[in-house]
Short mmCIF file of C-alpha atoms in Angstrom, two decimals:
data_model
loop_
_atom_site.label_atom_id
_atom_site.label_comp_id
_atom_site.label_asym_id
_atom_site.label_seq_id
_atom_site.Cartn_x
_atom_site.Cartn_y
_atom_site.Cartn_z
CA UNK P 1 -43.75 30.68 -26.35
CA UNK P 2 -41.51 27.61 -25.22
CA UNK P 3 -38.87 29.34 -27.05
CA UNK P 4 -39.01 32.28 -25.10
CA UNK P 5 -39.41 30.62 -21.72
CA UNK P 6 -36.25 28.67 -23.21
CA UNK P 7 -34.16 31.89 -22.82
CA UNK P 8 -35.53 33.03 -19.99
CA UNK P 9 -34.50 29.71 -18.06
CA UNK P 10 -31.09 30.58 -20.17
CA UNK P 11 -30.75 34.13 -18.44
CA UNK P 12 -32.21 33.27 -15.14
CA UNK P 13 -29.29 30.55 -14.91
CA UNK P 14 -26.50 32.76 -16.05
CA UNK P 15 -27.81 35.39 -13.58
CA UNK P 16 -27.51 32.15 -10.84
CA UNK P 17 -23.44 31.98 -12.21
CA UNK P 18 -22.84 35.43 -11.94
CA UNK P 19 -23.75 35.43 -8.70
CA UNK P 20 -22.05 32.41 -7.78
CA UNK P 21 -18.37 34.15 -9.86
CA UNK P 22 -19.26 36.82 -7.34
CA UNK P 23 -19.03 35.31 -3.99
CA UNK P 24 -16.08 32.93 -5.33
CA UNK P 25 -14.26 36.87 -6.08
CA UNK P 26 -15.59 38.22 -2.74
CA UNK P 27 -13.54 35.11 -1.11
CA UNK P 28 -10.55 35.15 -2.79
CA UNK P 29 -10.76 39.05 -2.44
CA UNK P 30 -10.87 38.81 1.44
CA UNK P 31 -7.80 36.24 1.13
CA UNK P 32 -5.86 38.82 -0.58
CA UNK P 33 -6.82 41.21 2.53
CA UNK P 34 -5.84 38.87 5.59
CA UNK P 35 -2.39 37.77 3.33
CA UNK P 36 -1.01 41.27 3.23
CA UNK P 37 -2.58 42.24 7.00
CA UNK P 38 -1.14 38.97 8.57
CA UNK P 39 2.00 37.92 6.55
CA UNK P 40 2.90 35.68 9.33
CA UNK P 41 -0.75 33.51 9.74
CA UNK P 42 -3.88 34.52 12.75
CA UNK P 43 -1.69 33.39 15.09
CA UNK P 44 2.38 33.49 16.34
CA UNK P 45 3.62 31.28 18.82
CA UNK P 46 6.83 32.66 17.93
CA UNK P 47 10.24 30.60 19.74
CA UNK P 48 9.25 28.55 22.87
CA UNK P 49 13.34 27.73 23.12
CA UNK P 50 13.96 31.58 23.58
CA UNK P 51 13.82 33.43 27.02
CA UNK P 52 11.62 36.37 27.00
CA UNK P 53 13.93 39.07 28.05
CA UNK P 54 11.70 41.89 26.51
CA UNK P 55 10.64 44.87 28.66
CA UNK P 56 7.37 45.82 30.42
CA UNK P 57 6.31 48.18 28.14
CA UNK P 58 7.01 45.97 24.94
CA UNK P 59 4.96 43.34 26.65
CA UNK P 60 1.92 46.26 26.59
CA UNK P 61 2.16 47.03 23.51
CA UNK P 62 2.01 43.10 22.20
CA UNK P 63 -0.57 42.51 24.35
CA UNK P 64 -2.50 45.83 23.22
CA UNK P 65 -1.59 45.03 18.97
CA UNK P 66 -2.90 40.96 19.62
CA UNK P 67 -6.06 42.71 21.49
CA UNK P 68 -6.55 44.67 18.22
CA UNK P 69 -5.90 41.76 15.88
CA UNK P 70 -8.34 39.93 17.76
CA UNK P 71 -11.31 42.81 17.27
CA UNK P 72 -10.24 43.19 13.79
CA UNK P 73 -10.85 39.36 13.32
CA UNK P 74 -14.06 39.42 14.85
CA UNK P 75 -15.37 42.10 12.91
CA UNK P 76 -13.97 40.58 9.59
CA UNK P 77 -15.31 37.29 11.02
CA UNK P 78 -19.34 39.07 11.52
CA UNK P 79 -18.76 41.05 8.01
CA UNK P 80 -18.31 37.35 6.24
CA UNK P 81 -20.71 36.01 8.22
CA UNK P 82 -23.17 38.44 7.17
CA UNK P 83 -22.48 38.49 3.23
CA UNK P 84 -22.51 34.64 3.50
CA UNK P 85 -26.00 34.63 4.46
CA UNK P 86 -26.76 37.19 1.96
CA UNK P 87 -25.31 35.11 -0.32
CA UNK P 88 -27.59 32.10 0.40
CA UNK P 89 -30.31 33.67 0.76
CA UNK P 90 -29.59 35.45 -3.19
CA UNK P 91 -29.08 31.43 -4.22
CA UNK P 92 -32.21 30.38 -2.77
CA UNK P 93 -34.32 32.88 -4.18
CA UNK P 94 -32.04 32.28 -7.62
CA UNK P 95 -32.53 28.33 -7.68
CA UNK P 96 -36.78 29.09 -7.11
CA UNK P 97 -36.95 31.19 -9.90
CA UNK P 98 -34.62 28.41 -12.03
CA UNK P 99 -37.21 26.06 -10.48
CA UNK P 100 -40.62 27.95 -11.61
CA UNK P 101 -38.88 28.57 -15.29
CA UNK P 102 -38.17 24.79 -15.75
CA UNK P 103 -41.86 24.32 -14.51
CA UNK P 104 -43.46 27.28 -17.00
CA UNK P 105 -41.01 25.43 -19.85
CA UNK P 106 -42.38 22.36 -19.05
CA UNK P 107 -45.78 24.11 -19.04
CA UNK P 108 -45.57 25.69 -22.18
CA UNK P 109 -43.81 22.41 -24.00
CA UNK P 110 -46.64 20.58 -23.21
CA UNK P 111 -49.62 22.82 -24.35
CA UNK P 112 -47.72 23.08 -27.27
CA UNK P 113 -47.72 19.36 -27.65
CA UNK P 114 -51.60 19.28 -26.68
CA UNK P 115 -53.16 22.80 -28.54
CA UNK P 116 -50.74 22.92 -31.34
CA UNK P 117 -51.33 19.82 -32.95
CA UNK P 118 -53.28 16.37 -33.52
CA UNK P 119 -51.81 13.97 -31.92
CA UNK P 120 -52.45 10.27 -31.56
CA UNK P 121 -52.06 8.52 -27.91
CA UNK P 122 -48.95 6.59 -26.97
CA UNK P 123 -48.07 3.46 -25.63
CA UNK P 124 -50.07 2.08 -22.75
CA UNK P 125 -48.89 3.62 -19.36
CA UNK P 126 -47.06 6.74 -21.41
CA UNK P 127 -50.33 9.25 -22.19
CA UNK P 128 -50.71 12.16 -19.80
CA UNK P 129 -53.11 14.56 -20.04
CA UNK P 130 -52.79 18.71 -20.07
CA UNK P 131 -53.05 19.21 -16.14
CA UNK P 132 -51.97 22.94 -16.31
CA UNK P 133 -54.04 25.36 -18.24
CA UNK P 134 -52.25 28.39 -19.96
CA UNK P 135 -52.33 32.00 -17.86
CA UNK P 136 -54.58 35.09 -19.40
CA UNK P 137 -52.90 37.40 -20.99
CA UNK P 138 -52.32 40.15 -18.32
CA UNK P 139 -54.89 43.48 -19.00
CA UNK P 140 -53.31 46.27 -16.76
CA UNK P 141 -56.47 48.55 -17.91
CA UNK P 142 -58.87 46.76 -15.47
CA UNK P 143 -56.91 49.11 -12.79
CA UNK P 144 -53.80 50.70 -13.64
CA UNK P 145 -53.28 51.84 -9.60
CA UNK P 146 -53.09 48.31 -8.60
CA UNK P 147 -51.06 47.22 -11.17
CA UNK P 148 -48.22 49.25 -10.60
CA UNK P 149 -48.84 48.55 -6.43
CA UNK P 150 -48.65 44.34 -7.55
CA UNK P 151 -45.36 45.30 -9.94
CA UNK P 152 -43.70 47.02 -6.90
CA UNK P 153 -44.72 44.37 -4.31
CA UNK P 154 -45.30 40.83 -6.02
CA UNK P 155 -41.96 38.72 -6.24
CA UNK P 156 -42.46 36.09 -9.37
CA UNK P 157 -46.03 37.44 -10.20
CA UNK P 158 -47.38 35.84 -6.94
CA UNK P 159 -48.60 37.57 -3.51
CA UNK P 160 -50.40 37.12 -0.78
CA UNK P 161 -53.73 39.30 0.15
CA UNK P 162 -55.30 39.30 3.20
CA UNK P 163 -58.65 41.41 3.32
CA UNK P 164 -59.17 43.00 6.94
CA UNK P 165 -61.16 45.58 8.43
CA UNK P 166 -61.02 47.08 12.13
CA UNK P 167 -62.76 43.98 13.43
CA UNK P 168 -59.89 41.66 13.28
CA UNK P 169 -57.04 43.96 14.07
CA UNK P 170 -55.25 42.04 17.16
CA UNK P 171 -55.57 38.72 14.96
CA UNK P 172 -54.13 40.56 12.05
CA UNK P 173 -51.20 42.12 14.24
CA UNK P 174 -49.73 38.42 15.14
CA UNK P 175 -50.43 37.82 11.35
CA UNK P 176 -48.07 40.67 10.43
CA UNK P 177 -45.60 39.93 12.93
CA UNK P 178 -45.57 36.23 12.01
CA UNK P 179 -45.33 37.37 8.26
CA UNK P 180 -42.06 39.49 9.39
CA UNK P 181 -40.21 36.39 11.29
CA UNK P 182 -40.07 34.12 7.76
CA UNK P 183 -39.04 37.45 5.84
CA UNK P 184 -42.56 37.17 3.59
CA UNK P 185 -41.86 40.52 1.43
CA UNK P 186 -44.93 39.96 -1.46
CA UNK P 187 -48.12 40.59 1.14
CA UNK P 188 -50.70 42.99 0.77
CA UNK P 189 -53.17 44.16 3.09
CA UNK P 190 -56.50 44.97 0.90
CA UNK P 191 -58.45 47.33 3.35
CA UNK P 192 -62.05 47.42 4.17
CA UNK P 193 -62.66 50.42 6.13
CA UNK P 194 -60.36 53.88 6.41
CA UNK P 195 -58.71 52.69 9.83
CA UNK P 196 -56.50 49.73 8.15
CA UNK P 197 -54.58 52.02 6.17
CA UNK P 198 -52.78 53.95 9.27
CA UNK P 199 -52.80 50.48 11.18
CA UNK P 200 -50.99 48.73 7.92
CA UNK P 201 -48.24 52.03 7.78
CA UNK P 202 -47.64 51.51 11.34
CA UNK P 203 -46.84 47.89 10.83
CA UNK P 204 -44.79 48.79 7.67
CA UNK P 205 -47.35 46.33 5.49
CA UNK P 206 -48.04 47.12 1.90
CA UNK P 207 -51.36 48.70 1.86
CA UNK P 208 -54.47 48.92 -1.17
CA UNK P 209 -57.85 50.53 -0.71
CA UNK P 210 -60.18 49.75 -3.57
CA UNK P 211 -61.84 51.93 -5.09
CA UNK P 212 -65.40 52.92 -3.95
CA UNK P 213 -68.14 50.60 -4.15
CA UNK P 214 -71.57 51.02 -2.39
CA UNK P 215 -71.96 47.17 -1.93
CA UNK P 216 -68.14 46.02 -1.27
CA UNK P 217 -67.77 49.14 1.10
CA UNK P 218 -71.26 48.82 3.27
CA UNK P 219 -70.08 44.91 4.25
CA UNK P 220 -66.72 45.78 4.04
CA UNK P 221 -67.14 48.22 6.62
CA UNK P 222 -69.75 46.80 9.18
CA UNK P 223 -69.63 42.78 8.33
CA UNK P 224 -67.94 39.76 10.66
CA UNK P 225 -65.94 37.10 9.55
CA UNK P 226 -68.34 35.36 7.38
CA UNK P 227 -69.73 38.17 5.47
CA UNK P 228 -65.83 39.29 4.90
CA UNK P 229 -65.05 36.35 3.77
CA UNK P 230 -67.43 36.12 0.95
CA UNK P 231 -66.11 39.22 -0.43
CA UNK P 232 -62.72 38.12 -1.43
CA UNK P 233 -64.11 36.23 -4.37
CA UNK P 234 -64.94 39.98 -5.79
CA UNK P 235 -61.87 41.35 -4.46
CA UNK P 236 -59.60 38.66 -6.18
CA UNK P 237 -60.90 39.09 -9.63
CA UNK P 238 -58.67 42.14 -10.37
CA UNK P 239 -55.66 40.70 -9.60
CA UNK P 240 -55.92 37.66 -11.60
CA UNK P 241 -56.86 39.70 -14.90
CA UNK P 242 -53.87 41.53 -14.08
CA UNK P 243 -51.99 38.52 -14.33
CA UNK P 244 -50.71 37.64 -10.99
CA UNK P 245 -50.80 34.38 -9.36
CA UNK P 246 -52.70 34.68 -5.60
CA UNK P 247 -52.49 33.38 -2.34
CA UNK P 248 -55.30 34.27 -0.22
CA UNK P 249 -54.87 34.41 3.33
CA UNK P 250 -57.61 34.31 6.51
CA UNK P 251 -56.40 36.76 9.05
CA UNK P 252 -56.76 34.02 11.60
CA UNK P 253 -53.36 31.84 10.03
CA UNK P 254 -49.76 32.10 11.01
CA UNK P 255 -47.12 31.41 8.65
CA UNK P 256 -44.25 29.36 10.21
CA UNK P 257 -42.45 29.03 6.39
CA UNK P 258 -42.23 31.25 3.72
CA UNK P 259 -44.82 29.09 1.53
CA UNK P 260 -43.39 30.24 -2.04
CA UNK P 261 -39.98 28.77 -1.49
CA UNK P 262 -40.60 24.75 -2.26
CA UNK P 263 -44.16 24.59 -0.60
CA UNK P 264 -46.73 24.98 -3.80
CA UNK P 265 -46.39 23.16 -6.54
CA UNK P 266 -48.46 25.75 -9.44
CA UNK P 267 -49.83 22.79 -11.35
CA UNK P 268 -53.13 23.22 -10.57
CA UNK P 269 -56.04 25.95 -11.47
CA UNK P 270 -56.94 26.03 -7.35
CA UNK P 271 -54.64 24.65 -4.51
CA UNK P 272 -56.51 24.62 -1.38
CA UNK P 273 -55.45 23.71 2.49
CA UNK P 274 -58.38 21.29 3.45
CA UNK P 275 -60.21 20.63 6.70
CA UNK P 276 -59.89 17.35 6.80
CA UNK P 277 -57.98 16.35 9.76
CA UNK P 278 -56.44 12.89 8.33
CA UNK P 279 -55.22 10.76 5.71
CA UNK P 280 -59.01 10.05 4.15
CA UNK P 281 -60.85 13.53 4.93
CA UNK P 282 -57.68 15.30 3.76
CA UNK P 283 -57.06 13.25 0.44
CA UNK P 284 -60.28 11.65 0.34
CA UNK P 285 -61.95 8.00 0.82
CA UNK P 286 -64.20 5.57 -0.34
CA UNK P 287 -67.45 5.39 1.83
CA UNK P 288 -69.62 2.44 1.52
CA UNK P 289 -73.45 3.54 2.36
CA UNK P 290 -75.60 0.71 3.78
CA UNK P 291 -79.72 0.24 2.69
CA UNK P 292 -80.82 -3.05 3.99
CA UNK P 293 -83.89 -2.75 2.09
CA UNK P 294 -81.91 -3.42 -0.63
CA UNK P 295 -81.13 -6.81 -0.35
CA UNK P 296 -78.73 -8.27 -2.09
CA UNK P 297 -77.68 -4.53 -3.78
CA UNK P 298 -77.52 -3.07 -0.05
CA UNK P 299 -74.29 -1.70 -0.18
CA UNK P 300 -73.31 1.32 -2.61
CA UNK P 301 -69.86 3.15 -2.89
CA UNK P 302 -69.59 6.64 -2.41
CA UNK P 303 -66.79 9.03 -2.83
CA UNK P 304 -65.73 11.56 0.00
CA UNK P 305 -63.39 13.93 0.97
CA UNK P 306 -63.52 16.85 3.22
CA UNK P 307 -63.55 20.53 1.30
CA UNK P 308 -61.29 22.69 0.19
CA UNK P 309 -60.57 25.37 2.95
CA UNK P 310 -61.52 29.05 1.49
CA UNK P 311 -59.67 30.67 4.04
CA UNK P 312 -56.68 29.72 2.68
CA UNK P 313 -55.91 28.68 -1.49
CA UNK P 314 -53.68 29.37 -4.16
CA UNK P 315 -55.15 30.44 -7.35
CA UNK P 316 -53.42 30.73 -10.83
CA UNK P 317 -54.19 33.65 -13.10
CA UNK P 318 -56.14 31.10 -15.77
CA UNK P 319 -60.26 31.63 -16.95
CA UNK P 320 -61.26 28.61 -14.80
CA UNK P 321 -59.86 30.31 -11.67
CA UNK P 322 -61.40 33.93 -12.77
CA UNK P 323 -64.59 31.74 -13.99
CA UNK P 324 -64.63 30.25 -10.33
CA UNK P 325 -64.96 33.88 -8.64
CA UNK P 326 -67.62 34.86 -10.97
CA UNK P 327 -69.34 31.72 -10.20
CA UNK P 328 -69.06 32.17 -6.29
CA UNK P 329 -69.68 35.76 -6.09
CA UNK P 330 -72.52 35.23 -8.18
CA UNK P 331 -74.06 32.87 -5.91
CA UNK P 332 -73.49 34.46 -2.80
CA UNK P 333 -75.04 37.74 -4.18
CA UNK P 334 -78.01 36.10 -4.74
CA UNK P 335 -78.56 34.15 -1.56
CA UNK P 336 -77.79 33.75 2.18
CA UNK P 337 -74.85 30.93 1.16
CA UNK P 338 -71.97 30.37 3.25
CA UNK P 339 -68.82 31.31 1.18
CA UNK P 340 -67.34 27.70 1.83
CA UNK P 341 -70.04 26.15 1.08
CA UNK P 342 -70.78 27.47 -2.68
CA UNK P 343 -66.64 27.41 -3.28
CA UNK P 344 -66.46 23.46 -2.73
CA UNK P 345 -69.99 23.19 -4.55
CA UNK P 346 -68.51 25.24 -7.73
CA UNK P 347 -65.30 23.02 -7.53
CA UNK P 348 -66.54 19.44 -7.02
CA UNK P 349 -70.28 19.25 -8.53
CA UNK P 350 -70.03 17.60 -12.10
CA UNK P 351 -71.81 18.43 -15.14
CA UNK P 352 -75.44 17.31 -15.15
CA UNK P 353 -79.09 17.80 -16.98
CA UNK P 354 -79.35 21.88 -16.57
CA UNK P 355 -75.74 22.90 -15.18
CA UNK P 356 -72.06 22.87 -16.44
CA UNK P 357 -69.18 22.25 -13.89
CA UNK P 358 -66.61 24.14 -13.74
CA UNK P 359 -63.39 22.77 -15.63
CA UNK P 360 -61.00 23.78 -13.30
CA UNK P 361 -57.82 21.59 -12.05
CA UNK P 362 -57.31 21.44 -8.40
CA UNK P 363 -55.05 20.07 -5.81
CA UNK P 364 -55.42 19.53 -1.96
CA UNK P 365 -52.63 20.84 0.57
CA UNK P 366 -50.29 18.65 2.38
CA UNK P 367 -52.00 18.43 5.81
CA UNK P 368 -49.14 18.83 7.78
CA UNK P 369 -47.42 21.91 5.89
CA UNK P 370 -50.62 23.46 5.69
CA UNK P 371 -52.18 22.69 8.98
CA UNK P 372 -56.09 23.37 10.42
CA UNK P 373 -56.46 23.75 14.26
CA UNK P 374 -58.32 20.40 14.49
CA UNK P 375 -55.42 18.47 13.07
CA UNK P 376 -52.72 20.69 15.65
CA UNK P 377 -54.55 20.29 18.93
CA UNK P 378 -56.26 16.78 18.47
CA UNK P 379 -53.29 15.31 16.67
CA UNK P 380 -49.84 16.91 15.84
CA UNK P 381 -49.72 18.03 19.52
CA UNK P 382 -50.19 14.82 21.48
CA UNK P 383 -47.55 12.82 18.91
CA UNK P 384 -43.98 12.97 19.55
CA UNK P 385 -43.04 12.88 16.07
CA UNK P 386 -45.32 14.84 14.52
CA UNK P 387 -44.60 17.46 17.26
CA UNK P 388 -41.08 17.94 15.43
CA UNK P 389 -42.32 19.33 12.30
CA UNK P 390 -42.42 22.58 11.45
CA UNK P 391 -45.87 23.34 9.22
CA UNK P 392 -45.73 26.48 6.55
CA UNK P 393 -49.07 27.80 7.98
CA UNK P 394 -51.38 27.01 10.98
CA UNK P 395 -55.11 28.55 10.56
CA UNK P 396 -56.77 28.74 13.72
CA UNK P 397 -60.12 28.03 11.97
CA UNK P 398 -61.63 25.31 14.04
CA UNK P 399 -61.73 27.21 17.40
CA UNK P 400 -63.40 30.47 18.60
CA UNK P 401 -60.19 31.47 20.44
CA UNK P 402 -58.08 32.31 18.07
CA UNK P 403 -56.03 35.32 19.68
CA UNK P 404 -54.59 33.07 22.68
CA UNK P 405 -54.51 29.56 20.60
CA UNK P 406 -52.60 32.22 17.82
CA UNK P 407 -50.17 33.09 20.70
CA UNK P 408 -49.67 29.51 21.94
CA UNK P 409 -48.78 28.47 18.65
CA UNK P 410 -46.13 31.10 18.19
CA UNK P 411 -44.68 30.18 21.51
CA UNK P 412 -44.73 26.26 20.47
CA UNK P 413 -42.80 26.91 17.26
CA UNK P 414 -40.71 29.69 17.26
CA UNK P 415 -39.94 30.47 20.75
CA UNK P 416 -39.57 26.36 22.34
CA UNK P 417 -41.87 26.34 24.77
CA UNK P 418 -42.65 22.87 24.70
CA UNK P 419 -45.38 23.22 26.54
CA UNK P 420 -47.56 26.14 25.39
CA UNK P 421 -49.91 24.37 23.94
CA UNK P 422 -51.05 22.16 26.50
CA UNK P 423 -53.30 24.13 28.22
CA UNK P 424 -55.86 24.39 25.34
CA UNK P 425 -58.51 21.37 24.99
CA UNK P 426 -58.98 19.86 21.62
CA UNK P 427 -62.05 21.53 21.30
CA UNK P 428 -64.23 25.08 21.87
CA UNK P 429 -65.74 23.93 24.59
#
């Protein structure tokens, strides 16, 4: 396995210098172009010494042949332009794919090191554990029709779904358009009810309509946010066993950043945006809990952090991650749960007397790149620094709103207004 992820990184880099030999030829090409075009250089001042004794009409025709050099330069000037930010754009994407082949290398080196052998530990402050577990082994017979939907829209085995029904179309529509500004081209729109699929073609969104399913369909159909939201664990399954790396999106987020180009960093089983709305509810804190009763034992340590977000996570295609569905939509089958609730309770709650915890590695969002509503209007909005940065995402989950506070955020960051978002109070009320 490390061999062949060896000469993958080994193709995938001499892919990167063909490229690069490319728009070194394209330059030198164009150089070729202007040399026989303009022998004499862009510009010729010709002899200031020299009277100009020319007539009228040779004066009209200079002026009219420098008038055409001129357009012919801009145009050559746009046309470079243009292929130069191809070109960038082709090494970016080229260097990220470099980037996740080192990492999957690095990946597989290291469960090698860990599965394939005994080993004995090193020397102090040298022994690591296995942090990233190996990916299933991808079974396109769960459902062939998505399968060759994900092969056509995925870029790098990842993509973002974003289940929706009629209920949240305007939220969904700045969504899309948000989704179009960053040039996001691996999102799917899973639909719940027959009107998303005309509303996705008229957006020009990749579109997938599961197959029938009493249960899936009846809430799909007819259920709010909540009751939505506890079907993606379901929905989800599928695409892992087909071997594809997910990032589920909330209608009610806009992405700022295209957040698979330097944003995630695929180490973990579950990477979740939190809603904490600082350094210790994000990260998590030490709490000390105070029984006077107790005497001299009154205080006692606690551990806390805010949870994981399940509006908005990253999950790789690995048995803890599919385990952690089953788990969830097991639970919320069975009771009146809230979706958020049972997905922090699967991920956190240890082993004990009567249960098993769920093995699964997991790894909080930055809070800035991947920003809640709380954290925008109560902090990021009334600091001057903070205010400069640009986040990957902002999910409006923290306030009813969400259509206007959706629209002042897109005015804030992409269009300047420096002042769109001052209107709004920190809270709902």
């Amino acid at each position: 396995m490390a061999i062949a992820m060896a000469g993958r990184r080994e193709r995938t880099k001499q892919l990167l210098r063909s490229r690069i030999a490319t728009a070194i030829l394209v330059g030198i090409l164009f150089g070729c172009i202007c040399a026989v075009l303009f022998p004499n250089g862009f510009y010729n001042s010709g002899s200031s010494s020299t009277p100009n004794t020319n007539s009228t009409s040779k004066v009209g025709s200079a002026s009219c042949e420098s008038s055409e050099r001129v357009k012919m330069m801009k145009y050559n000037f746009a046309l470079i332009s243009e292929t130069n930010a191809q070109l960038k754009k082709q090494v970016r994407e080229l260097t990220e794919k470099v980037r996740l082949a080192e990492q999957s290398t690095e990946n597989a080196r290291k469960q090698v090191s860990v599965l394939g052998t005994e080993i004995k530990a090193g020397p102090f402050g040298t022994v690591k554990s296995l942090r990233t577990n190996p990916t299933v082994v991808p079974d396109e017979s769960v459902n062939p029709r998505l399968a060759k939907l994900l092969e056509r829209v995925s870029i790098n085995k990842e993509i973002i779904v974003v289940l929706a029904n009629s209920n949240v179309k305007p939220t969904l529509e700045l969504q899309i358009a948000s989704v179009k500004r960053v040039n996001i081209q691996n999102y799917l729109v899973v639909g719940l009810d027959d009107s998303m699929e005309s509303f996705c073609e008229s957006n020009g969104v990749a579109y997938y309509k599961r197959d029938p399913d009493k249960t899936v369909d009846k809430v799909g159909e007819t259920g709010g946010n909540h009751a939505v939201s506890g079907l993606k664990f379901r929905v989800l399954r599928e695409f892992l066993q087909l071997g594809y790396s997910v990032l589920l999106s909330d209608v009610d987020i806009l992405f700022l950043q295209n957040p698979f180009l330097g944003h995630l960093y695929r180490d973990s089983d579950v990477e979740s945006m939190s809603d904490g709305h600082d350094n210790q509810t994000t990260y998590g804190f030490n709490d000390v809990s105070d029984d006077p009763t107790m005497g001299w034992a009154r205080y006692a340590h606690t551990m806390r952090i805010w949870v994981f977000n399940s509006g908005f996570f990253y999950l790789r295609p690995t048995l803890p991650s599919i385990e952690l569905l089953d788990r969830v939509s097991d639970t919320l089958s069975n009771s009146e749960a809230w979706d958020q609730a049972v997905f922090n309770e699967e991920l956190f709650f240890p082993s004990r007397p009567g249960y098993i915890g769920l093995h699964a590695s997991k790894r909080v969002m930055d809070m800035y790149e991947f920003m809640n509503s709380k954290v925008l209007f109560k902090t990021v909005r009334k600091d001057q620094e903070l205010k400069k940065l640009k986040p990957v995402i902002v999910h409006l989950n923290y306030h009813p709103d969400k259509v206007e506070r959706m629209q002042g955020v897109v005015e804030f960051y992409e269009n300047g207004k420096v002042d769109a978002l001052d209107s709004f109070p920190d809270g709902s009320e």
